XYZ file of C-alpha atoms in Angstrom:
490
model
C 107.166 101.855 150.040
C 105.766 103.519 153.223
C 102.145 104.250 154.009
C 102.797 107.816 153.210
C 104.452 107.806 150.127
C 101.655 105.647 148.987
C 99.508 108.444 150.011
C 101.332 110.950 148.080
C 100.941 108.708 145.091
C 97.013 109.421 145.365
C 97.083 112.672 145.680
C 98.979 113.316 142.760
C 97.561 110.905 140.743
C 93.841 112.164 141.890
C 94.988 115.719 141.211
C 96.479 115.148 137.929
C 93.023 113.354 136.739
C 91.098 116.347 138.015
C 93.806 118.544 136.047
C 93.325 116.459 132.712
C 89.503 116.590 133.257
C 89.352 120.374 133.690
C 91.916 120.584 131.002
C 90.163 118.347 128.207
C 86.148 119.629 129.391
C 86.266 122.791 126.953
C 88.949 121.012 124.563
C 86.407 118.072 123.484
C 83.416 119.781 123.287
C 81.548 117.894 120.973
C 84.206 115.367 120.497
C 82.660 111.988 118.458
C 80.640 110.221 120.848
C 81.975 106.903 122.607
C 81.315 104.792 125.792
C 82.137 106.759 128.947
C 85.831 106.136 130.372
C 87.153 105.404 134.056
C 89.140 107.451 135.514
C 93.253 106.419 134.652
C 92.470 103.932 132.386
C 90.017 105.004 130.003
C 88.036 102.197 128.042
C 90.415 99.489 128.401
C 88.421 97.198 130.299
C 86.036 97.037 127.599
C 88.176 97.017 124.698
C 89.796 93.794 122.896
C 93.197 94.686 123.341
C 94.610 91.953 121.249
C 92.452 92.547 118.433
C 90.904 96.067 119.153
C 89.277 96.342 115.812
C 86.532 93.955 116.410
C 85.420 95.796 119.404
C 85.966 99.258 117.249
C 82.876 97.443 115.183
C 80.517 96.440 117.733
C 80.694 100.126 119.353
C 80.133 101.758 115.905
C 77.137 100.128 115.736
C 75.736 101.873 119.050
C 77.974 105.006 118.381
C 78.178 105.600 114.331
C 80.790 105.503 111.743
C 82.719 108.287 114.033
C 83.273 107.272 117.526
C 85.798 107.631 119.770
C 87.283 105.722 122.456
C 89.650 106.627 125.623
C 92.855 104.162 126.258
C 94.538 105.265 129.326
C 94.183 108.736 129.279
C 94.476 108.933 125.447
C 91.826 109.888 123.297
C 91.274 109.065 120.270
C 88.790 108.768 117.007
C 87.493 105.660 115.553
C 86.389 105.633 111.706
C 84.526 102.286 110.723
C 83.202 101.777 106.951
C 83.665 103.208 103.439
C 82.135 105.974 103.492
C 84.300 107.643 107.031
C 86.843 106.174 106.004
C 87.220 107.469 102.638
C 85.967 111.046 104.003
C 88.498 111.213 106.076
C 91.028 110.391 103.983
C 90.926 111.575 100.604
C 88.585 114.682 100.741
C 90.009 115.805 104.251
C 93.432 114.197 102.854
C 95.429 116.863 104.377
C 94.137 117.442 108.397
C 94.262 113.459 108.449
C 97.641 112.859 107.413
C 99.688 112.906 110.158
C 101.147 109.774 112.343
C 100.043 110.314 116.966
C 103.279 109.584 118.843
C 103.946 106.280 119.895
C 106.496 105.569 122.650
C 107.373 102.285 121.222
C 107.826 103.714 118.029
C 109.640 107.065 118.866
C 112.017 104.794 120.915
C 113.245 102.985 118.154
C 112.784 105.308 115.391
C 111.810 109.238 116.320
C 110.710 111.193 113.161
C 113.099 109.314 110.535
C 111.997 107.267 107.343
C 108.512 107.344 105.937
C 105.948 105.237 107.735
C 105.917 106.752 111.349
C 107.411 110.266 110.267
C 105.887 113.683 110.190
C 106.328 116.957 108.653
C 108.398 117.884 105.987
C 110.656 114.872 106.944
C 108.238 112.395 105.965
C 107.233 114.539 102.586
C 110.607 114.200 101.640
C 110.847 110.634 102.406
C 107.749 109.717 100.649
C 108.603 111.536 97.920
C 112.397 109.469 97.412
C 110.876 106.223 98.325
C 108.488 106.681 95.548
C 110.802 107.969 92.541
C 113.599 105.684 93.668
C 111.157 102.519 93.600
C 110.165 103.398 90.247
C 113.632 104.234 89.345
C 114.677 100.412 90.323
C 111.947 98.391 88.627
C 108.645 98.938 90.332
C 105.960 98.224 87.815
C 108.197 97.734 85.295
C 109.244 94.846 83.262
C 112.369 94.228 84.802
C 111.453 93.678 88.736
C 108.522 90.960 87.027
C 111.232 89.223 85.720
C 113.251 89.289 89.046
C 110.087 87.972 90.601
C 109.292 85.485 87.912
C 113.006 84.127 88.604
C 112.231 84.011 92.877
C 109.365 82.632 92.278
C 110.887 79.644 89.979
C 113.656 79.349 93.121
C 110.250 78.931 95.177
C 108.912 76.362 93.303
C 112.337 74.226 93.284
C 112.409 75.232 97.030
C 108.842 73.525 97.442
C 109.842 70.563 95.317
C 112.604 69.826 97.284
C 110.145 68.566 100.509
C 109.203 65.832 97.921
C 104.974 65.729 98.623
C 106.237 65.480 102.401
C 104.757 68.113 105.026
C 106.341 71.194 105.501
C 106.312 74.658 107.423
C 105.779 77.544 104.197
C 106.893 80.259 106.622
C 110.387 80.854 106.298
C 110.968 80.023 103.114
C 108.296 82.734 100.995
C 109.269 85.309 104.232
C 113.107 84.663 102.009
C 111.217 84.484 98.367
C 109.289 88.250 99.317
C 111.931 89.913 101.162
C 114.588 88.786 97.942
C 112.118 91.499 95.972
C 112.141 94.166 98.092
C 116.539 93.334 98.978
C 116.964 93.256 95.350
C 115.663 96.857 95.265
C 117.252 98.120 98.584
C 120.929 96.100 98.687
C 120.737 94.330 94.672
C 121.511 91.520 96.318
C 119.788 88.032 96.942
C 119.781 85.305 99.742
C 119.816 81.828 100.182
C 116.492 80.550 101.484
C 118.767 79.291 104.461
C 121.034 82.075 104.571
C 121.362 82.790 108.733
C 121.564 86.541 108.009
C 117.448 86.276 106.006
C 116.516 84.140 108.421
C 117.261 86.117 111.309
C 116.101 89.168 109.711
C 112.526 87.849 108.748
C 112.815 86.382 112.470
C 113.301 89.722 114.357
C 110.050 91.277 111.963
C 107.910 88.513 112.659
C 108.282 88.763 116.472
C 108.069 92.365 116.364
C 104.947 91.918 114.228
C 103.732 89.661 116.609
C 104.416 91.865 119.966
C 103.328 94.995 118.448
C 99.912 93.391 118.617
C 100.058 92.552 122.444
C 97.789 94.112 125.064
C 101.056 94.779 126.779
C 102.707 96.874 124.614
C 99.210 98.907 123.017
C 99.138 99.354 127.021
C 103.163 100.490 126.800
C 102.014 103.046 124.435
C 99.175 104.569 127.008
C 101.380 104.461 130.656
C 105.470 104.263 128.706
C 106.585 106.814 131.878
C 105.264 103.257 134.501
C 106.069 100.645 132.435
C 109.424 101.251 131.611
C 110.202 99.987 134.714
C 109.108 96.871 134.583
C 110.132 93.956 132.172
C 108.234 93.032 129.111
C 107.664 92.377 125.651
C 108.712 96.323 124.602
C 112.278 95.134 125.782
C 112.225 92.464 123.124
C 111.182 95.082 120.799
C 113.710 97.613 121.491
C 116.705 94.851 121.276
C 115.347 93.297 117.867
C 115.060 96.808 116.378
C 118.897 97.761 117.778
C 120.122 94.084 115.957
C 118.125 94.932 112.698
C 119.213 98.626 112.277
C 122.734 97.132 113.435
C 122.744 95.473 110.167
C 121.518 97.745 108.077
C 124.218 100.006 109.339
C 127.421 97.662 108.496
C 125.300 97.609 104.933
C 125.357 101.032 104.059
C 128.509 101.517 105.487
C 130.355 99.011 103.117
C 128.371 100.579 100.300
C 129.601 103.818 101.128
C 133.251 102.730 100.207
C 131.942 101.205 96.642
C 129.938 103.981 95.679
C 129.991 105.298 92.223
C 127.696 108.051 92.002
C 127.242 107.791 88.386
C 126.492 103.907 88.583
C 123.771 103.316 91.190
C 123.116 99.984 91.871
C 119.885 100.698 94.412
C 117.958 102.445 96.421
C 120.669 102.918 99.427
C 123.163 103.811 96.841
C 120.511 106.744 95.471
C 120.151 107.836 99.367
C 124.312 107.940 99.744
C 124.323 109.944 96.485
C 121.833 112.404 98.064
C 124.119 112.789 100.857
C 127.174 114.066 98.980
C 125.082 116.577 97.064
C 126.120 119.192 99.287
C 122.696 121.011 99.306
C 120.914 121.785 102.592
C 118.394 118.892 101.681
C 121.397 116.283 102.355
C 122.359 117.555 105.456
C 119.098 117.921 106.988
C 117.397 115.105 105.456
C 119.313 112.642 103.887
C 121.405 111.700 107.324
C 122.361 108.241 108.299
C 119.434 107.948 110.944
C 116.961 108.597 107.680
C 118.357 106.234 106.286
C 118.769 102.982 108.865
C 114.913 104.067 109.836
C 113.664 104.073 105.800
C 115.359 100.962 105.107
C 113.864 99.142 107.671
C 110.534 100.485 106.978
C 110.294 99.065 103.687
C 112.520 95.838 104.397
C 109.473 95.110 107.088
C 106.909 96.438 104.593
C 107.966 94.908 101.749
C 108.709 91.122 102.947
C 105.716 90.906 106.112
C 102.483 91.848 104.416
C 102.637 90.459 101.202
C 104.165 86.750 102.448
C 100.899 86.711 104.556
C 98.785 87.314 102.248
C 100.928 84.290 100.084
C 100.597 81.796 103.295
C 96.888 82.556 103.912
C 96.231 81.940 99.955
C 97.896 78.673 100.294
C 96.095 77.767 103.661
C 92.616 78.853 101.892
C 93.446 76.781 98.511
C 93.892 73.890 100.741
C 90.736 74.762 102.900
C 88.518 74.769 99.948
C 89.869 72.458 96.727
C 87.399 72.791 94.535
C 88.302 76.546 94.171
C 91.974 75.694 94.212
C 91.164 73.321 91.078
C 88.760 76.663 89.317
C 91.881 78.479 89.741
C 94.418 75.948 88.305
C 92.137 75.472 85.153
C 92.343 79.038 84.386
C 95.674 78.679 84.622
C 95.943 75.374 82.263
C 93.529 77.106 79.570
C 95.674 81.078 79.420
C 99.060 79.939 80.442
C 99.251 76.371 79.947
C 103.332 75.305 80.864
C 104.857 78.365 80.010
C 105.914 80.938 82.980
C 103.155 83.387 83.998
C 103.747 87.074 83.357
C 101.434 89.979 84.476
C 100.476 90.286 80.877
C 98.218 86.780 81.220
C 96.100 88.565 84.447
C 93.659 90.510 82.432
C 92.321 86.857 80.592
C 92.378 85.641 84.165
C 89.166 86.849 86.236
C 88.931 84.103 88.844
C 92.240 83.865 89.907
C 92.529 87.766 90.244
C 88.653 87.676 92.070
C 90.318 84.348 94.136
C 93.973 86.984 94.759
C 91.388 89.735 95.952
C 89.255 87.976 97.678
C 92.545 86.152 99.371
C 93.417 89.932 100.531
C 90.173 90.972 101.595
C 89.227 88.044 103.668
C 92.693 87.590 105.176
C 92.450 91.329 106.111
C 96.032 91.693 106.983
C 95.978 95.417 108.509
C 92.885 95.211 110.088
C 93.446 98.571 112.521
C 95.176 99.925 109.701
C 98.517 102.111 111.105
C 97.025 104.914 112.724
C 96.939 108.795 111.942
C 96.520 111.802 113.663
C 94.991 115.594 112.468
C 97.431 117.833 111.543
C 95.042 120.653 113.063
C 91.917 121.286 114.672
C 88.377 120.396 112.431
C 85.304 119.996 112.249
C 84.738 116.471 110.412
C 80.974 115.526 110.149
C 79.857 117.408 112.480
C 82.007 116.612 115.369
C 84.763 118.673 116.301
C 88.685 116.820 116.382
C 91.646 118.866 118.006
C 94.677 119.053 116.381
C 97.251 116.136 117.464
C 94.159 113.499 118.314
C 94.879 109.929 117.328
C 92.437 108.996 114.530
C 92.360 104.867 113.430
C 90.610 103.783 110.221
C 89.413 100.497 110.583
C 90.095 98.848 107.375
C 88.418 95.760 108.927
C 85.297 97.469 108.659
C 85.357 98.260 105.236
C 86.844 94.616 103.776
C 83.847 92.987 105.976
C 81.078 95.885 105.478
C 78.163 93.901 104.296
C 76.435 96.922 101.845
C 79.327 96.259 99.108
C 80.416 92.289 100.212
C 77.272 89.927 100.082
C 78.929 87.601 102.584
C 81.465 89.556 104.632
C 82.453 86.494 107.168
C 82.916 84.137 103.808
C 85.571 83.362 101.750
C 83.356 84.154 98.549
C 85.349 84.993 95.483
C 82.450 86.153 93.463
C 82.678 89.309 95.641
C 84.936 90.105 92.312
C 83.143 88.392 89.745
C 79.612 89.798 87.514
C 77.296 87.513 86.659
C 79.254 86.721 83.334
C 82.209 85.621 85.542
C 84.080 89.074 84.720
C 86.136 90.702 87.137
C 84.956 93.339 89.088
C 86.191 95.686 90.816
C 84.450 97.213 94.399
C 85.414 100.204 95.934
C 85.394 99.093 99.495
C 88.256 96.817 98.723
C 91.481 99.123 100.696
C 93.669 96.837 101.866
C 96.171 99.636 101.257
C 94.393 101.993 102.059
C 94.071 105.338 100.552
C 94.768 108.903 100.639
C 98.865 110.481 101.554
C 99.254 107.712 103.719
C 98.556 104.402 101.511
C 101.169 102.297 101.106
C 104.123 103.152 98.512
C 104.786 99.621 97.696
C 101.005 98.906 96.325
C 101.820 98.439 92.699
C 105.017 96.229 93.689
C 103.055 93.859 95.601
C 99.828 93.285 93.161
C 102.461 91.863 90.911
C 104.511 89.934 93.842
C 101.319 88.213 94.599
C 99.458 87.475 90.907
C 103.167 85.992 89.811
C 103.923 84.265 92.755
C 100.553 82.697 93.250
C 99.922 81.435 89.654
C 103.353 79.975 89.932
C 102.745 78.357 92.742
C 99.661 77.129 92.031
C 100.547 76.073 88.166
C 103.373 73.572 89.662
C 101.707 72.446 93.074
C 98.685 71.441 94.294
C 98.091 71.922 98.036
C 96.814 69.652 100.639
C 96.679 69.678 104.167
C 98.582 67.282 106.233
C 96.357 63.591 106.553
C 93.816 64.504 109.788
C 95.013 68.023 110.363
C 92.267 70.990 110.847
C 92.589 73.672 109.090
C 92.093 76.617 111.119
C 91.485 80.177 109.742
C 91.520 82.107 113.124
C 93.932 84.670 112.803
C 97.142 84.302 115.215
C 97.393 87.616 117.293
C 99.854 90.205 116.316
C 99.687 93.880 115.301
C 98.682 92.378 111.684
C 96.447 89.215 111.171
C 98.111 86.455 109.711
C 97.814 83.168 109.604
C 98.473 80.660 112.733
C 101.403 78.232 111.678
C 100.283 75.600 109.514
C 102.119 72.395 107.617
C 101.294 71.963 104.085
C 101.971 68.948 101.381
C 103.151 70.453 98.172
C 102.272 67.802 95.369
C 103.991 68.397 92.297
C 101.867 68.916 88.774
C 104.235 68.352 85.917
């Protein structure tokens, strides 16, 4: 590149900062306050970029609940404890319900399925994912006794490594994403089936990368970066190989289906299709479908089998609650299989499950949102389109409703009489339009698979290992890989 192209560059790049500083001066008056950006690239310099939530906490505590922040030349709002939080979204439910755009994401999914969509798309969405889930089991007696049965394969799964150490990922990534399969495909794999195993691979990485400086940066400067290799390559092919499967899935369905005899939820989506009504055309089209799929494939299998590992990792981590918890389970279930019926005579082990979820804090940024139109919201005014992120992080680890936020201290949950109790800063699902659909389906993933885990094992660490609770880095926080011993009970 010559001296005067380079040149060029500048002044084009000087003139369109000067262009988006004239622009923005009159359209974020009174905007949240927030630490003063450079010019091009915002706050980034000062920003944890692998785990941009923890510096979202230190500047609230100079800035408020309601800050903002600049990445590249994006703004965007920051909400940090209960009380924003819950402002935002339940009593301004509506203006806060939208999803920004995302390169990475609009890449590999545009405005299909229901956790990145907008509009009426994603009302439509939200509103088949959640009658269809019911429709197939969720909170119902007959999806806890399709878990009750994965989670007995589990147990014979963890038997099989005879007391020896083993690696817990793969193996409850197959016993979660079997719940969610059953419900999507009514089918089941093998805990060593290639095709599970490569699926649960290609969400885990993606998990993973999403978290990277590189591609939060990807998000900011897509236009530049496109050019050059990079983790949002990896991305792109692992999303083309999933949806590739979920594809050849549907398609084969299509030639079974009996539209008065459906089997699942892709089956209810085909059946939508050949309704004939404008809703089928326009809504219920193949891209809908590969995108919704993999949604709750992802959603379903990835959250909940992290909050499984880092129960396991914390049982072994701290014994003498792991023991509490398996003495509940000796005195209300005693051999027989646990059912969601025994939880309410079970307040330590559903104050240990809570605490598991709010100390593991597995969505710490939470996904993001965006306002659906301009508004005033606590005083400060937020244009229409800005990127809002409620940190969830702050609320699980906000110290006015958790006596020891940095602790794993299960009597967060527990009265004085060793009743459960409940606290409303506990969101790991958050709240409002956008909480997640599948909350009911994984409370009762994680009390049955839990119990049953702990009822036929007890967990130690391998002989001189550390046990180390630093979340690995990814776009959620789970735990870094880990062997454990599995000793059998009975």
């Amino acid at each position: 590149m010559d001296l005067i192209t380079v040149l060029l560059w500048i002044i084009v790049i000087l003139f369109l900062v000067g262009a988006f500083k004239n622009q923005n001066k009159e359209k974020y008056k009174n905007f949240p306050p927030g630490p003063k950006p450079l010019p091009i690239i915002g706050n980034v310099l000062m920003l944890n970029m692998s785990k941009p939530h923890k510096s979202f906490l230190e500047l609230s505590k100079k800035y408020g609940p309601v800050l903002s922040v600049q990445i590249g030349m994006t703004k965007a709002v920051v909400l940090c404890g209960y009380e924003a939080v819950k402002d935002a979204l339940i009593n301004h439910a509506d203006v806060f319900s939208n999803r920004p755009h995302a390169p990475v994401i609009a890449k590999t999914q545009g405005n299909n399925g229901v956790v990145f969509s907008n509009g009426e798309n994603w009302k439509v969405m939200r509103r088949f994912t959640l009658s269809t889930l019911r429709d197939y089991g969720m909170g119902k007696k007959s999806i806890e006794n399709k878990i009750i049965e994965e989670a007995e394969c589990l147990v014979q799964k963890f038997k099989s490594y005879k007391g020896k150490p083993f690696d817990n990922l793969t193996s409850i990534n197959a016993a979660v994403a079997n719940i969610i399969v059953a419900i999507l495909l009514s089918h089941r794999f093998d805990y060593e089936d290639p095709t599970i195993l490569k699926l649960t691979g290609l969400i885990n990485e993606n998990i993973r990368l999403l978290g990277s400086p590189w591609v939060r940066m990807y998000n900011s400067f897509s236009l530049l970066m496109d050019w050059f290799p990079g983790p949002h390559r990896t991305i792109f092919g692992n999303v083309r190989e999933f949806q590739k499967f979920i594809r050849a899935t549907f398609t084969k369905q299509k030639t079974e289906l009996d539209v008065n005899d459906q089997r699942n939820l892709i089956d209810a989506f085909l059946t939508k299709q050949q309704e004939g009504k404008p809703e089928s055309t326009e809504y219920f089209h193949n891209e809908n479908l590969t995108v919704l799929v993999g949604n709750l494939f992802a959603a379903g299998m990835e959250t909940t089998s992290t909050t499984l590992r880092w129960g396991l990792l914390l049982m072994m981590k701290y014994p003498e609650i792991q023991q509490k918890v398996q003495e509940e389970i000796e005195r209300v279930i005693g051999s027989t299989q646990p059912q969601m019926e025994h939880r309410k005579e079970m307040p330590y082990t559903d104050a240990i499950i809570h605490e598991i979820q709010r100390f593991g804090d597995i969505a710490p940024g939470s996904v993001p949102h965006a306002t659906s139109e301009d508004v005033t919201f606590r005083g400060y005014f937020i244009p229409k389109g800005t990127i809002v992120i409620p940190v969830l992080h702050s609320l699980l680890r906000e110290k006015k409703y958790f006596e020891k936020p940095d602790e794993f201290y299960p009597e967060h949950f527990l009265d004085s009489k060793g009743n459960f109790k409940k606290n409303e800063a506990f969101l790991p699902f958050s709240i409002g339009k956008r909480s997640c659909a599948g909350e009911t389906l994984a409370k009762m993933e994680l009390f049955l698979f839990f119990t049953t885990l702990l009822q036929n094992f007890t967990f130690q660490p391998v002989p001189g290992a550390k046990l180390d609770l630093t979340p690995a880095l990814g776009s959620t926080n789970s735990p870094k890989p880990f062997e454990i011993c599995a000793i059998p009970r009975r």
